[in-house]
mmCIF file of C-alpha atoms and ligand atoms in Angstrom:
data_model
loop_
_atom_site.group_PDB
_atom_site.id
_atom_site.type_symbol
_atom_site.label_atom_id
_atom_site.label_comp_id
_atom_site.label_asym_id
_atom_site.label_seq_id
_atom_site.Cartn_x
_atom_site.Cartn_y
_atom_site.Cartn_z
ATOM 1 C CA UNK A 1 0.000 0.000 0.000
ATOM 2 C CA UNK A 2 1.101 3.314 -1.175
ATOM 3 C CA UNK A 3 0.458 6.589 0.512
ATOM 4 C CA UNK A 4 -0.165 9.901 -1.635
ATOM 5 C CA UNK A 5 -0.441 12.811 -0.539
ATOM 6 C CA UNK A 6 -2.149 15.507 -3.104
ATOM 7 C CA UNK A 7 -2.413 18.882 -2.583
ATOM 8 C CA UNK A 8 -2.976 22.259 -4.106
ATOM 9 C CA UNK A 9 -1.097 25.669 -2.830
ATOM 10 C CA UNK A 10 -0.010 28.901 -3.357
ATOM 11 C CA UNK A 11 3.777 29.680 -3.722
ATOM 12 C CA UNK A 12 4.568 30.169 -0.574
ATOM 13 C CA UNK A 13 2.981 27.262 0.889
ATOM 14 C CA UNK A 14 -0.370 27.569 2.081
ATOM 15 C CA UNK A 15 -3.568 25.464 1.179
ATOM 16 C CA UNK A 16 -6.841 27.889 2.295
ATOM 17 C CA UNK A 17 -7.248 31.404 4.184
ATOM 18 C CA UNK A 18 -7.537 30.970 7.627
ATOM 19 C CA UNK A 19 -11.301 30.477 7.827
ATOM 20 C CA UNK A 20 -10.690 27.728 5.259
ATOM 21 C CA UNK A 21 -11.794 29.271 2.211
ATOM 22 C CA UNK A 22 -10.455 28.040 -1.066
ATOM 23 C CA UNK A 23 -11.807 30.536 -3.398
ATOM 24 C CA UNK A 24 -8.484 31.580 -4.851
ATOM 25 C CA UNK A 25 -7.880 28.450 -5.613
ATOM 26 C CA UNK A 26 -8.505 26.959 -9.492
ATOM 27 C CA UNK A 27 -11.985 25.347 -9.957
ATOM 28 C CA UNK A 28 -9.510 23.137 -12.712
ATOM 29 C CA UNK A 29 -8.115 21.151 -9.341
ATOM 30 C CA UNK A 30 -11.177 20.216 -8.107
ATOM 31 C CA UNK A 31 -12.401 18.871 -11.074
ATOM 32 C CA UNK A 32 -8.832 16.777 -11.021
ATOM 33 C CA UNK A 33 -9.280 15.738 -7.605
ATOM 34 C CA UNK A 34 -12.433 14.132 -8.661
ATOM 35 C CA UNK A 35 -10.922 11.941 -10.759
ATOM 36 C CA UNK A 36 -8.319 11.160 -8.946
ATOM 37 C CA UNK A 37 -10.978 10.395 -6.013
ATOM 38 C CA UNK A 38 -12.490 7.668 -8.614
ATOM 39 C CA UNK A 39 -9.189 6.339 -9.676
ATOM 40 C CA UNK A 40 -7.883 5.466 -6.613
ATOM 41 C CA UNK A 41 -11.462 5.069 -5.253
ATOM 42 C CA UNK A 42 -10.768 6.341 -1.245
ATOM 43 C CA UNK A 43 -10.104 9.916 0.405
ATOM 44 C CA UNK A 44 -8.534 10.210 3.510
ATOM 45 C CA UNK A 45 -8.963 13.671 5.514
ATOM 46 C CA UNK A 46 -8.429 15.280 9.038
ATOM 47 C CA UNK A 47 -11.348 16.414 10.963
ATOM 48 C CA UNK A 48 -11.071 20.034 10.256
ATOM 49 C CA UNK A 49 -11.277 19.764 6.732
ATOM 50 C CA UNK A 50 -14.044 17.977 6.428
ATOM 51 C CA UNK A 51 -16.074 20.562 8.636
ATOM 52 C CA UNK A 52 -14.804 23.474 6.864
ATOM 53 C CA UNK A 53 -14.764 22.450 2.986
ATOM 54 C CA UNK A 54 -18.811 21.414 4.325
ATOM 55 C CA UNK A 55 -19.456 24.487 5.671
ATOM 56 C CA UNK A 56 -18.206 27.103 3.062
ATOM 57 C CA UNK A 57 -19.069 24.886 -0.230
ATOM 58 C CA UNK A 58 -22.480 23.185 0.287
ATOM 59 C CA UNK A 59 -22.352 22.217 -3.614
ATOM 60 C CA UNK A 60 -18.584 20.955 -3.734
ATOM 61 C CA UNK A 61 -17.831 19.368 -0.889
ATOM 62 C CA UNK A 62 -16.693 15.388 0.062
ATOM 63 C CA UNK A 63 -20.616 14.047 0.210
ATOM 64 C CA UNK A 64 -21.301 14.200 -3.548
ATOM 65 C CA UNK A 65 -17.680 12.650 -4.619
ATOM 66 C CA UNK A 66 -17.631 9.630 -6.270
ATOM 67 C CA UNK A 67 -15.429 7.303 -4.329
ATOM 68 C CA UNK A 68 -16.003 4.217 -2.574
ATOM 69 C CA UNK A 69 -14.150 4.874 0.647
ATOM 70 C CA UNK A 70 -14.039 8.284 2.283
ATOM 71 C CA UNK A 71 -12.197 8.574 5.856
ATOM 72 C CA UNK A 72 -12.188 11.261 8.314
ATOM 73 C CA UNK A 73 -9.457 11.261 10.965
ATOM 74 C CA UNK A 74 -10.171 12.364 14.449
ATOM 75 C CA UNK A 75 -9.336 12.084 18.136
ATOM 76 C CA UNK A 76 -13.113 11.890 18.694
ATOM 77 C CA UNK A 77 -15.583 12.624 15.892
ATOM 78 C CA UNK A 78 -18.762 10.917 14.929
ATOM 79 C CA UNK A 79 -18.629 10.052 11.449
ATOM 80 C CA UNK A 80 -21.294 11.769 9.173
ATOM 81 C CA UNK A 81 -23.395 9.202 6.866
ATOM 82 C CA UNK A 82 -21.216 7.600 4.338
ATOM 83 C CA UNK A 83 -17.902 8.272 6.273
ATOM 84 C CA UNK A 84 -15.835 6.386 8.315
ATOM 85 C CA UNK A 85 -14.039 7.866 11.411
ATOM 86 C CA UNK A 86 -10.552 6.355 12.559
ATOM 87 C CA UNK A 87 -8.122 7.753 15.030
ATOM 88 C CA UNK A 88 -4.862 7.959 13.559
ATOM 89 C CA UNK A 89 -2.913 7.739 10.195
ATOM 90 C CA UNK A 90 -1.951 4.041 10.914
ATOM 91 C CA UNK A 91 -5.668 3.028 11.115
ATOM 92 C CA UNK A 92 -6.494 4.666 8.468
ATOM 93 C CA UNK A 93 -3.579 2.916 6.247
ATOM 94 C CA UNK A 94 -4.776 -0.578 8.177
ATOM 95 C CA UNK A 95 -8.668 0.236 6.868
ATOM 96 C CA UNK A 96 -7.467 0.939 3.382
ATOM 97 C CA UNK A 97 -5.491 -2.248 3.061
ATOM 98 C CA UNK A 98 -8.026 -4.600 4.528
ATOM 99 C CA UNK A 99 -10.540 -2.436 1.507
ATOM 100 C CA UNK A 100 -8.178 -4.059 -0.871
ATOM 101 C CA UNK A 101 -6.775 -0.524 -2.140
ATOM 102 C CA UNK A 102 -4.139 -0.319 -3.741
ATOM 103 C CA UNK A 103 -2.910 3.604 -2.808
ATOM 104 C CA UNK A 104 -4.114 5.779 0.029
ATOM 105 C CA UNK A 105 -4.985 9.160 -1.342
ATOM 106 C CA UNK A 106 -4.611 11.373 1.736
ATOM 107 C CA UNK A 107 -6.235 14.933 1.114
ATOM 108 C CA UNK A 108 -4.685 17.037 4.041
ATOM 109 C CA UNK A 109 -5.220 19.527 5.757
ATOM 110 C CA UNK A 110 -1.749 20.183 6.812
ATOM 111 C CA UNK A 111 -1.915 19.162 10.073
ATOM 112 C CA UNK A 112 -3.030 15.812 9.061
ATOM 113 C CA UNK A 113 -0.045 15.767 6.372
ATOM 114 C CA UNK A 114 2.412 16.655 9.257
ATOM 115 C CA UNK A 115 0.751 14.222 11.159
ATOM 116 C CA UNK A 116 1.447 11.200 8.386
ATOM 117 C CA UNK A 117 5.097 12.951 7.911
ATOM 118 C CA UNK A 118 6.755 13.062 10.908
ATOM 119 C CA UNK A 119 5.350 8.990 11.176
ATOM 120 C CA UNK A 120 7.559 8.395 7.916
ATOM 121 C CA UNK A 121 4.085 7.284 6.260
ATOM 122 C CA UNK A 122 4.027 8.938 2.969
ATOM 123 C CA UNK A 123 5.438 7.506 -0.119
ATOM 124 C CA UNK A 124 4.636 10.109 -2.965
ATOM 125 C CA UNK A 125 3.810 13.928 -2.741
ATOM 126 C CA UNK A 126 1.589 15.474 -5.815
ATOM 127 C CA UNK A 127 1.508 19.629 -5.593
ATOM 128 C CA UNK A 128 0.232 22.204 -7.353
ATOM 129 C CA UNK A 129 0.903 25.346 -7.193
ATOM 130 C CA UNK A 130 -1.822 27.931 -7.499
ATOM 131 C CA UNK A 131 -0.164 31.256 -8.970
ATOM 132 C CA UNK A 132 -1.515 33.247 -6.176
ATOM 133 C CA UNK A 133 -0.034 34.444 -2.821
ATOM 134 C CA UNK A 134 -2.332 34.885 0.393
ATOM 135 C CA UNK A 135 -0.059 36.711 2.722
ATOM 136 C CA UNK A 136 -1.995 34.304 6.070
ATOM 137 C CA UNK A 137 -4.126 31.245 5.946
ATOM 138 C CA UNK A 138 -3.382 27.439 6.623
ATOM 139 C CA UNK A 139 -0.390 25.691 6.029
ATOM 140 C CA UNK A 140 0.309 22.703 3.501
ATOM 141 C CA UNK A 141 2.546 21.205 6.618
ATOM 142 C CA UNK A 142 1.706 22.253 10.359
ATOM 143 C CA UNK A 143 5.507 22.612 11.878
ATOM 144 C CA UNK A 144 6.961 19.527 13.536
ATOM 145 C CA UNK A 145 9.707 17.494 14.212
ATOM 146 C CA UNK A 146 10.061 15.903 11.200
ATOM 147 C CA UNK A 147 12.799 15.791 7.941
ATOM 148 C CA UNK A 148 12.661 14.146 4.920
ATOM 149 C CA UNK A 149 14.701 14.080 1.992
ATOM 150 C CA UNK A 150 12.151 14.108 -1.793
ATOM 151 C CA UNK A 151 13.318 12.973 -5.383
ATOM 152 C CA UNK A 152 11.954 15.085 -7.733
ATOM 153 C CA UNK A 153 10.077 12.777 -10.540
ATOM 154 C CA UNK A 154 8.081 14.879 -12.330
ATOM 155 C CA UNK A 155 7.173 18.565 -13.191
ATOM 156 C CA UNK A 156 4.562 19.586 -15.440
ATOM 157 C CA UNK A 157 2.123 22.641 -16.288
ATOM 158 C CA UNK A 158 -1.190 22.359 -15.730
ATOM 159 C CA UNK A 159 -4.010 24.479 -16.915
ATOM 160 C CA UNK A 160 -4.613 27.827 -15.635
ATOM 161 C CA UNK A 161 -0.683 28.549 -15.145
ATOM 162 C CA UNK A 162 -0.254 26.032 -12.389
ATOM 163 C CA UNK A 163 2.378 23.396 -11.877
ATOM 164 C CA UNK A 164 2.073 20.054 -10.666
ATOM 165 C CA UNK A 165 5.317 18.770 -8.621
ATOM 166 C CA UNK A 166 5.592 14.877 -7.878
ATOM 167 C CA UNK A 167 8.074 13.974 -5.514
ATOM 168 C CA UNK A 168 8.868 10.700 -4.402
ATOM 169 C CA UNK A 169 10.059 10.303 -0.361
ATOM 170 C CA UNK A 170 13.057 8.757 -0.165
ATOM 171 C CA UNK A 171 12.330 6.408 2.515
ATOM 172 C CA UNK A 172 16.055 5.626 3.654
ATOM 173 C CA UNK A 173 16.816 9.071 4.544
ATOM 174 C CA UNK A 174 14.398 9.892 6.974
ATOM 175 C CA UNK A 175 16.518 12.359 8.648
ATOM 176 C CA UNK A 176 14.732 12.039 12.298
ATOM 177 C CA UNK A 177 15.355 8.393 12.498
ATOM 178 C CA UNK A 178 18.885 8.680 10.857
ATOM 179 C CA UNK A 179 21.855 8.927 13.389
ATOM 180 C CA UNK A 180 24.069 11.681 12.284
HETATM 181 N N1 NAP B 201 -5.694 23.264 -0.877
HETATM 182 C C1 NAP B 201 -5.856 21.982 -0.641
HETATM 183 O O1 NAP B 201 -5.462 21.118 -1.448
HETATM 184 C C2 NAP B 201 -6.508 21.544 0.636
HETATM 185 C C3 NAP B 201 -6.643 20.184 0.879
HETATM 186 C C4 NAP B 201 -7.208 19.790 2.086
HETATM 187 C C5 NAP B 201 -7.608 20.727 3.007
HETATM 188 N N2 NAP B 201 -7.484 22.041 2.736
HETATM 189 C C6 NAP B 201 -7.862 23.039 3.736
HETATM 190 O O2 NAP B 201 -7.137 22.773 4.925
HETATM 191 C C7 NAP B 201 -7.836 23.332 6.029
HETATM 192 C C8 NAP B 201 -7.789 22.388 7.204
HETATM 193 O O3 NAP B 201 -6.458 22.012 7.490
HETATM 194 P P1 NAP B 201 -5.931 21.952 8.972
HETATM 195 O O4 NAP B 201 -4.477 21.687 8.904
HETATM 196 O O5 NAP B 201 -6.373 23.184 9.703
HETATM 197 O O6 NAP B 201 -6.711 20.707 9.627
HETATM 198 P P2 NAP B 201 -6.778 19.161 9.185
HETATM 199 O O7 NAP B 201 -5.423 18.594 9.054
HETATM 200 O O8 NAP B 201 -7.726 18.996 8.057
HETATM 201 O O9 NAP B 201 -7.529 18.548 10.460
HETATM 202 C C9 NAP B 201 -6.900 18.552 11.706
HETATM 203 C C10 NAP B 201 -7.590 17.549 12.579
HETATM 204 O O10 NAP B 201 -7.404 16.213 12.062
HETATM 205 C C11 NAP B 201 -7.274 15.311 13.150
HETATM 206 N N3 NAP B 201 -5.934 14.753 13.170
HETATM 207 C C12 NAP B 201 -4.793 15.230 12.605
HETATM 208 N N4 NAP B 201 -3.765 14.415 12.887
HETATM 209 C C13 NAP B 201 -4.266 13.401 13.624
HETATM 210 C C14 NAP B 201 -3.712 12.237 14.219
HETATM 211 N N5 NAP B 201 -2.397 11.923 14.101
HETATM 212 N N6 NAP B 201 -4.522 11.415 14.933
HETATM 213 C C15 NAP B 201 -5.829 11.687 15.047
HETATM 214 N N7 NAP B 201 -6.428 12.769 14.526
HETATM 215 C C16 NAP B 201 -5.653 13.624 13.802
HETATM 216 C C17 NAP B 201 -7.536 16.112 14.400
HETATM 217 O O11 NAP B 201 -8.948 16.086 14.590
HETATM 218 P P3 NAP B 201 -9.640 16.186 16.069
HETATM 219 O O12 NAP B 201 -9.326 17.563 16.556
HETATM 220 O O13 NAP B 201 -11.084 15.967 15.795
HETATM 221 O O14 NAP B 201 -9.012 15.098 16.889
HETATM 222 C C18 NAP B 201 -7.063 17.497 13.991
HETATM 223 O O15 NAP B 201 -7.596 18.540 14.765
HETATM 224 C C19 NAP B 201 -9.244 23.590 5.543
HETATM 225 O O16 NAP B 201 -9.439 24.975 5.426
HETATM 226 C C20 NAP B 201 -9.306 22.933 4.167
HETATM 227 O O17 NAP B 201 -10.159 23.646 3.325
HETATM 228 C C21 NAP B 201 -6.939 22.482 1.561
#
């Protein structure tokens, strides 16, 4: 099992304002991240992203993607109809496996991401970067204690004057767990 982790963000690193609007975001990633949601056929989130992408975008949020398995992550959170709640990255890995998937495709937010990071989870990273700068909001990765060293495998442009970075994590190098 495979995790990715997908995201879209502005150049200097953030992934909504801080009352988790999206709006300067482009509508084009959406529309990608609803294939990739069938492709890969699960979505894995953190608690606060689900609430907020529900509450601003009552017409684009998680309940009308098409995807068989959609996961919130949470310390304590009842799970909405047609989610499933689990509370940490490892069960959420250990629920996708049993599924019979293939690759987890974690969502963020970024404290989520951080969260999979500093456990050495993550295999691949898929970004896009939005040309547009928000001078606050949320970040792609909370801060933590956590290194890792990426091979660059792709970059392409994407519609709408983005670019899509895929990174692979090299797994060997995991700085925090590497005696120096
Ligand atoms: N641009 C993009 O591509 C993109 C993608 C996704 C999200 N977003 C935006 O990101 C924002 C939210 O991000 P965020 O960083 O503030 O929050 P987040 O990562 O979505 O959610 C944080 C919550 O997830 C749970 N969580 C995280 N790590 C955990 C762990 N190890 N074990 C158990 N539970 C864990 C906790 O929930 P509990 O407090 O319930 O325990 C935590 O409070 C939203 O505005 C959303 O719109 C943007």
């Amino acid at each position: 099992m495979k995790v990715l982790l997908k995201s879209a963000i502005s150049p200097n690193g953030l992934i909504s304002r801080e009352d988790g609007q999206e709006d300067w975001l482009s509508s084009a990633g959406w529309d990608e991240f609803l294939e990739d949601a069938k492709i890969h056929k699960n979505i894995v989130m953190g608690r606060e992203t689900y609430e907020l992408v529900a509450k601003h975008y009552q017409d684009y949020n998680f309940d009308n993607v098409d995807t068989e398995l959609k996961v919130i992550i949470s310390r304590n959170f009842t799970a909405p109809a047609g989610y499933r709640v689990v509370k940490s990255p490892e069960e959420a890995i250990e629920l996708a496996e049993r599924a019979g998937y293939k690759t987890l495709l974690l969502i963020g937010g970024g404290k989520l991401n951080a969260s999979f990071l500093s456990k050495n989870l993550v295999d691949n990273i898929d970004i896009t970067v939005n040309p547009y700068i928000l001078g606050k909001g949320r970040p792609f990765l909370w801060p933590g204690d956590y290194e890792l060293k990426l091979e660059l495998l792709s970059v392409n442009r994407a519609s709408e004057d983005r670019v899509l970075l895929s990174y692979a994590v090299v797994k060997n190098r995991h700085l925090h767990k590497v005696r120096l």
